[in-house]
mmCIF file of C-alpha atoms in Angstrom:
data_model
loop_
_atom_site.group_PDB
_atom_site.id
_atom_site.type_symbol
_atom_site.label_atom_id
_atom_site.label_comp_id
_atom_site.label_asym_id
_atom_site.label_seq_id
_atom_site.Cartn_x
_atom_site.Cartn_y
_atom_site.Cartn_z
ATOM 1 C CA MET A 1 -12.690 8.240 2.194
ATOM 2 C CA THR A 2 -12.248 5.608 -0.532
ATOM 3 C CA VAL A 3 -15.897 4.629 -0.315
ATOM 4 C CA LEU A 4 -16.953 8.209 -0.868
ATOM 5 C CA ARG A 5 -14.798 8.489 -4.015
ATOM 6 C CA VAL A 6 -16.431 5.341 -5.444
ATOM 7 C CA ASP A 7 -19.806 7.146 -5.085
ATOM 8 C CA LEU A 8 -18.404 10.257 -6.765
ATOM 9 C CA LEU A 9 -17.150 8.335 -9.703
ATOM 10 C CA ARG A 10 -20.606 7.671 -10.766
ATOM 11 C CA ARG A 11 -21.421 11.316 -11.836
ATOM 12 C CA PRO A 12 -19.327 14.277 -12.983
ATOM 13 C CA VAL A 13 -18.228 16.597 -10.141
ATOM 14 C CA ARG A 14 -16.360 19.854 -10.245
ATOM 15 C CA LYS A 15 -12.813 19.779 -8.814
ATOM 16 C CA SER A 16 -13.580 22.445 -6.282
ATOM 17 C CA ARG A 17 -16.416 20.306 -4.908
ATOM 18 C CA LEU A 18 -14.139 17.263 -4.837
ATOM 19 C CA LEU A 19 -11.499 19.224 -2.825
ATOM 20 C CA THR A 20 -14.122 20.386 -0.393
ATOM 21 C CA LEU A 21 -15.433 16.809 0.073
ATOM 22 C CA SER A 22 -11.937 15.461 0.558
ATOM 23 C CA ARG A 23 -11.257 18.067 3.276
ATOM 24 C CA GLN A 24 -14.414 16.996 4.888
ATOM 25 C CA CYS A 25 -13.380 13.507 4.884
ATOM 26 C CA ILE A 26 -10.023 14.079 6.432
ATOM 27 C CA VAL A 27 -11.722 15.919 9.333
ATOM 28 C CA ASP A 28 -14.497 13.154 9.666
ATOM 29 C CA SER A 29 -11.940 10.343 9.526
ATOM 30 C CA SER A 30 -9.749 11.753 12.368
ATOM 31 C CA PRO A 31 -10.556 8.844 14.696
ATOM 32 C CA ARG A 32 -8.603 6.587 12.362
ATOM 33 C CA ALA A 33 -5.419 8.327 13.543
ATOM 34 C CA SER A 34 -5.863 7.240 17.218
ATOM 35 C CA ILE A 35 -6.916 3.701 16.060
ATOM 36 C CA TYR A 36 -3.656 3.536 14.026
ATOM 37 C CA LEU A 37 -1.562 4.707 17.020
ATOM 38 C CA ALA A 38 -3.317 2.056 19.294
ATOM 39 C CA ALA A 39 -2.779 -0.641 16.556
ATOM 40 C CA ARG A 40 1.002 0.026 16.500
ATOM 41 C CA LYS A 41 1.098 -0.885 20.145
ATOM 42 C CA ALA A 42 -1.103 -3.846 19.941
ATOM 43 C CA LYS A 43 0.384 -7.331 19.782
ATOM 44 C CA PRO A 44 -0.410 -10.073 17.054
ATOM 45 C CA ILE A 45 -2.079 -13.273 18.471
ATOM 46 C CA ILE A 46 -0.386 -16.538 17.558
ATOM 47 C CA LYS A 47 -2.574 -19.641 17.759
ATOM 48 C CA ASP A 48 -2.064 -22.972 15.931
ATOM 49 C CA ASP A 49 0.793 -21.389 13.770
ATOM 50 C CA GLN A 50 -1.736 -18.827 12.637
ATOM 51 C CA ILE A 51 -1.039 -15.164 13.274
ATOM 52 C CA THR A 52 -3.958 -12.726 13.640
ATOM 53 C CA HIS A 53 -4.289 -9.194 15.018
ATOM 54 C CA PRO A 54 -6.938 -7.789 17.418
ATOM 55 C CA ILE A 55 -7.215 -4.649 15.285
ATOM 56 C CA PRO A 56 -8.497 -4.825 11.646
ATOM 57 C CA LEU A 57 -5.882 -4.504 8.936
ATOM 58 C CA LYS A 58 -7.454 -1.391 7.376
ATOM 59 C CA HIS A 59 -6.871 0.453 10.692
ATOM 60 C CA ARG A 60 -3.179 -0.533 10.760
ATOM 61 C CA ILE A 61 -2.110 0.622 7.349
ATOM 62 C CA PRO A 62 -0.856 4.294 7.490
ATOM 63 C CA ARG A 63 -3.137 6.994 6.290
ATOM 64 C CA GLY A 64 -2.314 8.078 2.860
ATOM 65 C CA SER A 65 -0.845 4.736 1.695
ATOM 66 C CA TRP A 66 -0.557 3.663 -1.908
ATOM 67 C CA ASP A 67 -1.380 0.460 -3.522
ATOM 68 C CA SER A 68 1.481 0.806 -6.009
ATOM 69 C CA HIS A 69 0.735 -1.928 -8.482
ATOM 70 C CA MET A 70 -2.908 -2.723 -9.596
ATOM 71 C CA HIS A 71 -5.001 -2.947 -12.770
ATOM 72 C CA VAL A 72 -8.293 -2.039 -14.163
ATOM 73 C CA VAL A 73 -9.444 -4.234 -17.087
ATOM 74 C CA GLU A 74 -12.826 -4.069 -18.952
ATOM 75 C CA PRO A 75 -12.635 -6.338 -22.038
ATOM 76 C CA SER A 76 -16.103 -5.660 -23.033
ATOM 77 C CA ARG A 77 -15.451 -1.915 -23.392
ATOM 78 C CA TYR A 78 -11.813 -2.023 -24.188
ATOM 79 C CA PRO A 79 -11.033 -5.115 -26.162
ATOM 80 C CA VAL A 80 -7.676 -6.770 -25.531
ATOM 81 C CA SER A 81 -4.847 -6.757 -28.022
ATOM 82 C CA LEU A 82 -4.633 -9.495 -30.739
ATOM 83 C CA GLY A 83 -2.483 -12.195 -29.620
ATOM 84 C CA ALA A 84 -2.992 -11.353 -25.899
ATOM 85 C CA ALA A 85 -1.923 -14.205 -23.629
ATOM 86 C CA TYR A 86 -5.164 -14.446 -21.877
ATOM 87 C CA ILE A 87 -8.524 -12.658 -21.772
ATOM 88 C CA PRO A 88 -9.562 -11.619 -18.143
ATOM 89 C CA SER A 89 -12.862 -11.052 -16.564
ATOM 90 C CA SER A 90 -13.915 -7.451 -16.256
ATOM 91 C CA HIS A 91 -12.414 -5.562 -13.181
ATOM 92 C CA THR A 92 -13.805 -2.084 -13.046
ATOM 93 C CA LEU A 93 -12.462 0.964 -11.190
ATOM 94 C CA GLU A 94 -15.520 0.859 -8.897
ATOM 95 C CA GLU A 95 -14.448 -2.635 -7.881
ATOM 96 C CA ALA A 96 -10.889 -1.648 -7.428
ATOM 97 C CA LEU A 97 -11.775 1.161 -5.145
ATOM 98 C CA ALA A 98 -14.083 -1.075 -3.239
ATOM 99 C CA PHE A 99 -11.222 -3.543 -2.716
ATOM 100 C CA GLU A 100 -8.805 -0.794 -1.669
ATOM 101 C CA SER A 101 -11.373 0.360 0.883
ATOM 102 C CA THR A 102 -11.075 -2.997 2.690
ATOM 103 C CA LEU A 103 -7.419 -2.287 3.286
ATOM 104 C CA GLY A 104 -7.890 1.403 4.160
ATOM 105 C CA ILE A 105 -5.884 2.460 1.050
ATOM 106 C CA GLU A 106 -6.865 5.705 -0.619
ATOM 107 C CA ASN A 107 -4.196 6.006 -3.290
ATOM 108 C CA VAL A 108 -3.471 3.778 -6.377
ATOM 109 C CA VAL A 109 -1.095 3.254 -9.192
ATOM 110 C CA LEU A 110 -2.724 2.008 -12.324
ATOM 111 C CA VAL A 111 -0.328 -0.300 -14.312
ATOM 112 C CA GLN A 112 -0.932 -1.147 -17.837
ATOM 113 C CA PRO A 113 -1.364 -4.980 -18.231
ATOM 114 C CA SER A 114 0.210 -6.965 -21.054
ATOM 115 C CA ILE A 115 -3.137 -7.789 -22.686
ATOM 116 C CA TYR A 116 -3.627 -4.393 -23.793
ATOM 117 C CA GLY A 117 -0.383 -3.814 -25.438
ATOM 118 C CA THR A 118 0.289 -0.014 -26.309
ATOM 119 C CA ASP A 119 -3.462 0.794 -26.044
ATOM 120 C CA ASN A 120 -3.686 2.609 -22.687
ATOM 121 C CA SER A 121 -7.256 3.806 -23.169
ATOM 122 C CA CYS A 122 -8.787 1.789 -20.281
ATOM 123 C CA LEU A 123 -6.013 2.873 -17.855
ATOM 124 C CA LEU A 124 -6.215 6.559 -18.940
ATOM 125 C CA GLU A 125 -9.903 6.716 -18.495
ATOM 126 C CA ALA A 126 -9.759 5.382 -15.070
ATOM 127 C CA LEU A 127 -6.830 7.549 -14.052
ATOM 128 C CA GLU A 128 -8.730 10.690 -15.323
ATOM 129 C CA ARG A 129 -11.734 9.619 -13.054
ATOM 130 C CA ILE A 130 -9.540 9.094 -10.050
ATOM 131 C CA GLY A 131 -7.704 12.378 -10.426
ATOM 132 C CA PRO A 132 -3.979 13.091 -9.829
ATOM 133 C CA SER A 133 -4.564 13.692 -6.080
ATOM 134 C CA HIS A 134 -5.128 9.996 -5.608
ATOM 135 C CA GLY A 135 -3.917 8.323 -8.661
ATOM 136 C CA ARG A 136 -0.814 7.497 -10.754
ATOM 137 C CA GLY A 137 -0.340 5.612 -13.855
ATOM 138 C CA VAL A 138 2.376 3.490 -15.720
ATOM 139 C CA VAL A 139 1.662 3.082 -19.343
ATOM 140 C CA VAL A 140 3.214 1.023 -22.097
ATOM 141 C CA ILE A 141 4.334 2.830 -25.216
ATOM 142 C CA ASP A 142 6.152 2.483 -28.612
ATOM 143 C CA PRO A 143 8.960 5.003 -27.986
ATOM 144 C CA ALA A 144 9.434 5.352 -31.732
ATOM 145 C CA THR A 145 5.851 6.613 -32.322
ATOM 146 C CA THR A 146 4.731 8.263 -29.127
ATOM 147 C CA CYS A 147 5.039 11.960 -29.384
ATOM 148 C CA PRO A 148 6.105 14.297 -26.676
ATOM 149 C CA THR A 149 2.746 16.170 -26.712
ATOM 150 C CA THR A 150 0.822 12.882 -25.881
ATOM 151 C CA LEU A 151 3.340 12.070 -22.977
ATOM 152 C CA SER A 152 2.794 15.678 -21.739
ATOM 153 C CA THR A 153 -0.965 15.312 -21.725
ATOM 154 C CA TRP A 154 -0.691 11.875 -19.905
ATOM 155 C CA HIS A 155 1.648 13.625 -17.405
ATOM 156 C CA THR A 156 -1.206 15.863 -16.501
ATOM 157 C CA LEU A 157 -3.495 13.031 -15.878
ATOM 158 C CA GLY A 158 -0.992 11.565 -13.308
ATOM 159 C CA VAL A 159 1.155 9.273 -15.544
ATOM 160 C CA ARG A 160 4.625 8.874 -14.107
ATOM 161 C CA GLY A 161 6.130 5.818 -15.794
ATOM 162 C CA VAL A 162 6.484 3.362 -18.755
ATOM 163 C CA ARG A 163 6.390 -0.234 -18.395
ATOM 164 C CA VAL A 164 8.691 -2.847 -20.140
ATOM 165 C CA ASN A 165 7.264 -6.249 -19.612
ATOM 166 C CA LEU A 166 9.338 -9.235 -20.633
ATOM 167 C CA LYS A 167 8.149 -11.674 -18.066
ATOM 168 C CA SER A 168 4.417 -11.911 -18.912
ATOM 169 C CA VAL A 169 4.949 -12.503 -22.640
ATOM 170 C CA GLY A 170 8.057 -14.779 -22.249
ATOM 171 C CA LYS A 171 10.193 -12.435 -24.006
ATOM 172 C CA VAL A 172 13.961 -13.082 -23.932
ATOM 173 C CA LEU A 173 16.569 -10.303 -24.667
ATOM 174 C CA SER A 174 20.309 -10.216 -24.842
ATOM 175 C CA GLU A 175 22.181 -7.583 -22.819
ATOM 176 C CA SER A 176 22.737 -5.369 -25.942
ATOM 177 C CA GLU A 177 18.923 -5.730 -26.826
ATOM 178 C CA LEU A 178 17.866 -4.867 -23.307
ATOM 179 C CA ALA A 179 20.119 -1.885 -23.270
ATOM 180 C CA GLU A 180 18.784 -0.658 -26.607
ATOM 181 C CA THR A 181 15.138 -1.163 -25.447
ATOM 182 C CA LEU A 182 15.551 0.718 -22.169
ATOM 183 C CA LEU A 183 17.526 3.626 -23.771
ATOM 184 C CA GLN A 184 14.783 4.062 -26.382
ATOM 185 C CA HIS A 185 12.211 4.236 -23.593
ATOM 186 C CA ALA A 186 14.381 6.572 -21.334
ATOM 187 C CA GLU A 187 14.877 9.162 -24.025
ATOM 188 C CA PRO A 188 11.383 10.527 -24.332
ATOM 189 C CA ILE A 189 10.440 10.308 -20.568
ATOM 190 C CA ARG A 190 13.616 11.704 -19.183
ATOM 191 C CA PRO A 191 12.430 15.440 -19.483
ATOM 192 C CA LEU A 192 9.237 14.598 -17.583
ATOM 193 C CA GLY A 193 10.963 12.843 -14.793
ATOM 194 C CA TRP A 194 9.095 9.606 -15.277
ATOM 195 C CA MET A 195 10.532 6.105 -14.378
ATOM 196 C CA ILE A 196 10.858 2.756 -16.212
ATOM 197 C CA GLN A 197 9.018 -0.124 -14.663
ATOM 198 C CA LEU A 198 10.513 -3.421 -15.444
ATOM 199 C CA TYR A 199 9.032 -6.941 -15.158
ATOM 200 C CA LEU A 200 11.885 -9.410 -15.830
ATOM 201 C CA PRO A 201 13.467 -12.444 -14.209
ATOM 202 C CA LEU A 202 15.792 -11.950 -11.183
ATOM 203 C CA HIS A 203 18.737 -13.702 -13.023
ATOM 204 C CA MET A 204 18.736 -10.720 -15.507
ATOM 205 C CA MET A 205 19.848 -8.375 -12.827
ATOM 206 C CA PRO A 206 23.629 -8.434 -13.477
ATOM 207 C CA MET A 207 23.037 -7.225 -17.120
ATOM 208 C CA LEU A 208 20.590 -4.651 -15.775
ATOM 209 C CA GLU A 209 23.203 -3.254 -13.275
ATOM 210 C CA ARG A 210 25.485 -2.426 -16.207
ATOM 211 C CA ILE A 211 22.767 -0.631 -18.020
ATOM 212 C CA VAL A 212 20.985 1.495 -15.376
ATOM 213 C CA PRO A 213 23.711 4.069 -14.835
ATOM 214 C CA SER A 214 23.424 5.306 -18.520
ATOM 215 C CA LEU A 215 19.717 5.759 -18.552
ATOM 216 C CA GLY A 216 19.269 8.852 -16.436
ATOM 217 C CA VAL A 217 15.898 7.813 -15.186
ATOM 218 C CA LYS A 218 14.631 5.946 -12.132
ATOM 219 C CA ILE A 219 13.984 2.266 -12.430
ATOM 220 C CA CYS A 220 11.354 0.165 -10.482
ATOM 221 C CA ILE A 221 11.456 -3.688 -10.542
ATOM 222 C CA ASP A 222 8.108 -5.600 -10.324
ATOM 223 C CA HIS A 223 7.216 -8.450 -7.915
ATOM 224 C CA PHE A 224 10.384 -8.869 -5.975
ATOM 225 C CA GLY A 225 12.315 -9.206 -9.107
ATOM 226 C CA SER A 226 10.616 -12.424 -10.136
ATOM 227 C CA PRO A 227 12.897 -14.964 -8.413
ATOM 228 C CA GLN A 228 12.854 -18.602 -9.093
ATOM 229 C CA LEU A 229 12.171 -19.910 -5.595
ATOM 230 C CA PRO A 230 12.981 -23.354 -4.201
ATOM 231 C CA PRO A 231 10.231 -25.825 -3.282
ATOM 232 C CA PRO A 232 8.611 -25.363 0.105
ATOM 233 C CA SER A 233 10.033 -28.813 1.180
ATOM 234 C CA ILE A 234 13.475 -27.384 0.918
ATOM 235 C CA ILE A 235 12.708 -24.146 2.614
ATOM 236 C CA ALA A 236 11.039 -25.832 5.509
ATOM 237 C CA ASN A 237 14.093 -28.008 6.180
ATOM 238 C CA SER A 238 16.697 -25.151 6.112
ATOM 239 C CA GLN A 239 17.351 -21.519 6.822
ATOM 240 C CA PHE A 240 16.489 -19.913 3.458
ATOM 241 C CA ASN A 241 19.228 -17.642 2.136
ATOM 242 C CA PRO A 242 18.019 -15.200 -0.454
ATOM 243 C CA TYR A 243 21.662 -14.698 -1.650
ATOM 244 C CA THR A 244 21.592 -18.155 -3.112
ATOM 245 C CA LEU A 245 18.992 -16.815 -5.723
ATOM 246 C CA PRO A 246 20.967 -15.838 -8.916
ATOM 247 C CA GLY A 247 20.680 -12.112 -9.253
ATOM 248 C CA PHE A 248 19.507 -11.255 -5.714
ATOM 249 C CA SER A 249 22.848 -9.791 -4.592
ATOM 250 C CA THR A 250 22.961 -7.670 -7.680
ATOM 251 C CA LEU A 251 19.372 -6.516 -7.025
ATOM 252 C CA ILE A 252 20.578 -5.247 -3.583
ATOM 253 C CA SER A 253 23.361 -3.393 -5.246
ATOM 254 C CA LEU A 254 20.930 -1.688 -7.655
ATOM 255 C CA LEU A 255 18.857 -0.524 -4.808
ATOM 256 C CA GLN A 256 21.668 0.744 -2.836
ATOM 257 C CA ALA A 257 22.970 2.689 -5.804
ATOM 258 C CA GLY A 258 19.880 4.849 -5.451
ATOM 259 C CA GLN A 259 18.347 4.843 -8.781
ATOM 260 C CA THR A 260 16.214 1.570 -8.522
ATOM 261 C CA TYR A 261 13.215 0.631 -6.518
ATOM 262 C CA VAL A 262 11.524 -2.789 -6.129
ATOM 263 C CA LYS A 263 7.880 -3.677 -5.541
ATOM 264 C CA ILE A 264 7.181 -6.254 -2.974
ATOM 265 C CA SER A 265 3.985 -7.653 -4.498
ATOM 266 C CA ALA A 266 2.156 -10.666 -6.086
ATOM 267 C CA PRO A 267 3.659 -13.261 -3.743
ATOM 268 C CA TYR A 268 1.254 -15.962 -5.143
ATOM 269 C CA ARG A 269 2.963 -15.713 -8.592
ATOM 270 C CA LEU A 270 6.210 -16.668 -6.939
ATOM 271 C CA SER A 271 5.945 -18.701 -3.736
ATOM 272 C CA LYS A 272 4.360 -22.082 -3.097
ATOM 273 C CA ASP A 273 5.067 -21.751 0.588
ATOM 274 C CA LYS A 274 1.747 -21.114 2.476
ATOM 275 C CA GLN A 275 3.821 -19.510 5.318
ATOM 276 C CA LEU A 276 5.765 -17.275 2.974
ATOM 277 C CA ARG A 277 9.019 -18.083 4.620
ATOM 278 C CA ASP A 278 11.001 -17.571 1.369
ATOM 279 C CA LEU A 279 9.350 -14.207 0.545
ATOM 280 C CA GLY A 280 9.645 -13.160 4.308
ATOM 281 C CA ALA A 281 13.385 -13.827 4.200
ATOM 282 C CA ILE A 282 13.674 -11.767 0.975
ATOM 283 C CA THR A 283 11.492 -8.893 2.308
ATOM 284 C CA ARG A 284 13.508 -8.874 5.496
ATOM 285 C CA GLU A 285 16.849 -8.486 3.619
ATOM 286 C CA LEU A 286 15.448 -5.913 1.163
ATOM 287 C CA LEU A 287 14.212 -3.848 4.185
ATOM 288 C CA ARG A 288 17.477 -4.224 6.009
ATOM 289 C CA ARG A 289 19.738 -3.227 3.029
ATOM 290 C CA ALA A 290 17.486 -0.671 1.235
ATOM 291 C CA PRO A 291 14.604 0.510 3.276
ATOM 292 C CA ARG A 292 14.117 3.693 1.040
ATOM 293 C CA ARG A 293 13.653 1.698 -2.224
ATOM 294 C CA VAL A 294 11.087 -0.975 -1.132
ATOM 295 C CA ILE A 295 7.416 -0.333 -2.078
ATOM 296 C CA TYR A 296 4.358 -2.429 -1.156
ATOM 297 C CA ALA A 297 1.620 -3.403 -3.764
ATOM 298 C CA THR A 298 -1.262 -5.739 -4.109
ATOM 299 C CA ASP A 299 -1.297 -6.652 -7.844
ATOM 300 C CA TRP A 300 -5.048 -6.559 -7.810
ATOM 301 C CA PRO A 301 -7.055 -8.083 -9.464
ATOM 302 C CA HIS A 302 -4.565 -10.879 -9.434
ATOM 303 C CA THR A 303 -5.029 -11.762 -13.139
ATOM 304 C CA ARG A 304 -4.765 -15.513 -13.941
ATOM 305 C CA PHE A 305 -5.179 -16.379 -10.201
ATOM 306 C CA HIS A 306 -8.437 -16.905 -8.260
ATOM 307 C CA GLY A 307 -9.417 -16.564 -4.616
ATOM 308 C CA VAL A 308 -6.304 -14.540 -3.671
ATOM 309 C CA ASP A 309 -6.335 -13.085 -0.215
ATOM 310 C CA VAL A 310 -3.694 -10.322 0.305
ATOM 311 C CA GLY A 311 -4.271 -10.200 4.033
ATOM 312 C CA PRO A 312 -1.543 -12.614 5.158
ATOM 313 C CA PHE A 313 1.065 -11.097 2.937
ATOM 314 C CA THR A 314 0.118 -7.561 4.043
ATOM 315 C CA GLU A 315 0.178 -8.641 7.638
ATOM 316 C CA LEU A 316 3.735 -10.061 6.963
ATOM 317 C CA CYS A 317 4.923 -6.683 5.442
ATOM 318 C CA LEU A 318 3.393 -4.685 8.494
ATOM 319 C CA ARG A 319 5.039 -7.095 10.909
ATOM 320 C CA LEU A 320 8.648 -6.874 9.236
ATOM 321 C CA CYS A 321 8.238 -3.113 8.949
ATOM 322 C CA ALA A 322 7.357 -2.736 12.615
ATOM 323 C CA ARG A 323 10.926 -3.615 13.580
ATOM 324 C CA GLU A 324 12.063 -0.219 12.617
ATOM 325 C CA THR A 325 10.519 3.297 13.630
ATOM 326 C CA GLY A 326 9.084 5.018 10.412
ATOM 327 C CA LEU A 327 9.616 1.918 8.172
ATOM 328 C CA THR A 328 5.848 1.083 7.788
ATOM 329 C CA GLU A 329 5.165 4.722 6.429
ATOM 330 C CA ARG A 330 8.112 4.504 4.097
ATOM 331 C CA VAL A 331 7.146 0.983 2.515
ATOM 332 C CA PHE A 332 3.403 1.849 2.310
ATOM 333 C CA LYS A 333 3.609 5.560 1.467
ATOM 334 C CA SER A 334 6.695 7.699 1.220
ATOM 335 C CA ASN A 335 8.812 5.446 -1.120
ATOM 336 C CA ALA A 336 5.973 5.362 -3.599
ATOM 337 C CA GLU A 337 5.495 9.083 -3.464
ATOM 338 C CA GLU A 338 9.124 9.702 -4.149
ATOM 339 C CA LEU A 339 9.133 7.310 -7.056
ATOM 340 C CA MET A 340 5.914 8.577 -8.547
ATOM 341 C CA CYS A 341 6.788 12.380 -7.892
ATOM 342 C CA VAL A 342 3.492 12.816 -5.939
ATOM 343 C CA HIS A 343 4.692 16.164 -4.451
ATOM 344 C CA GLY A 344 6.779 17.264 -7.422
#
């Protein structure tokens, strides 16, 4: 289904035609359902400490899944902001959908990267081409200058959130400054039912816990909450306890309160452990304590990193989710749909 949409993006197609083609794809792809059911019963193979699976990854991720955090960047067509921390290579929508097809993922959430500042043109064009049936967007705004009409127009395209990014730009805020920033962003988006997506360090969770109840909007935390993880040598020699990380217990409390979600994504930005024992322990606890608030994402195209293979991490997520009936569908599909108001 995804490959077909890559072809469709190359030329204008009427919505009715797209709908017809989508229905045809659903009928034609029906064998995937039986493959998926068989995959759930198949056992992984462990050899030389390497875990593999007899059925390809793309046949084991649930149909209708979402990659809830990825980017499209085209510096030649959409120049980056002055003072951007880096200038990436071009990563087009066609390339993004080709990547998603390798995972069997049909739906994506486009997130505004820091290099574009508040100019969301690249994201909005890509989102318009995908269409709201398969795409959602998270933009960056200046709440003082963005008018309600603009937000309403973006809502029609599929935008469902605004991003506040402190981590990528190394911005440090006091609790009062963070509260003011989040309240300013919450006011214009509250009538639309949008959420605020936050990229900030895990140690800031205690101050966030005191702020969130007053916002009146949902919150989504990027990349596990960006914890500062111990070296692999320490993890290898002990049973890693995620509650030793400053802010982790508060993150759990936020998730259980019901207004906050967290993305399990971008492990390469956090862990130096090739076996992902640290993030495995964190993911296991997140799933145990707040299964309805955890969302899978790839962070494609992995800006500032090269040669990233999302396979091992995705395998880890599937393996941990398999311990409870229905959890795989929640983490890869349903939780994202609730956060992004896919059916509302």
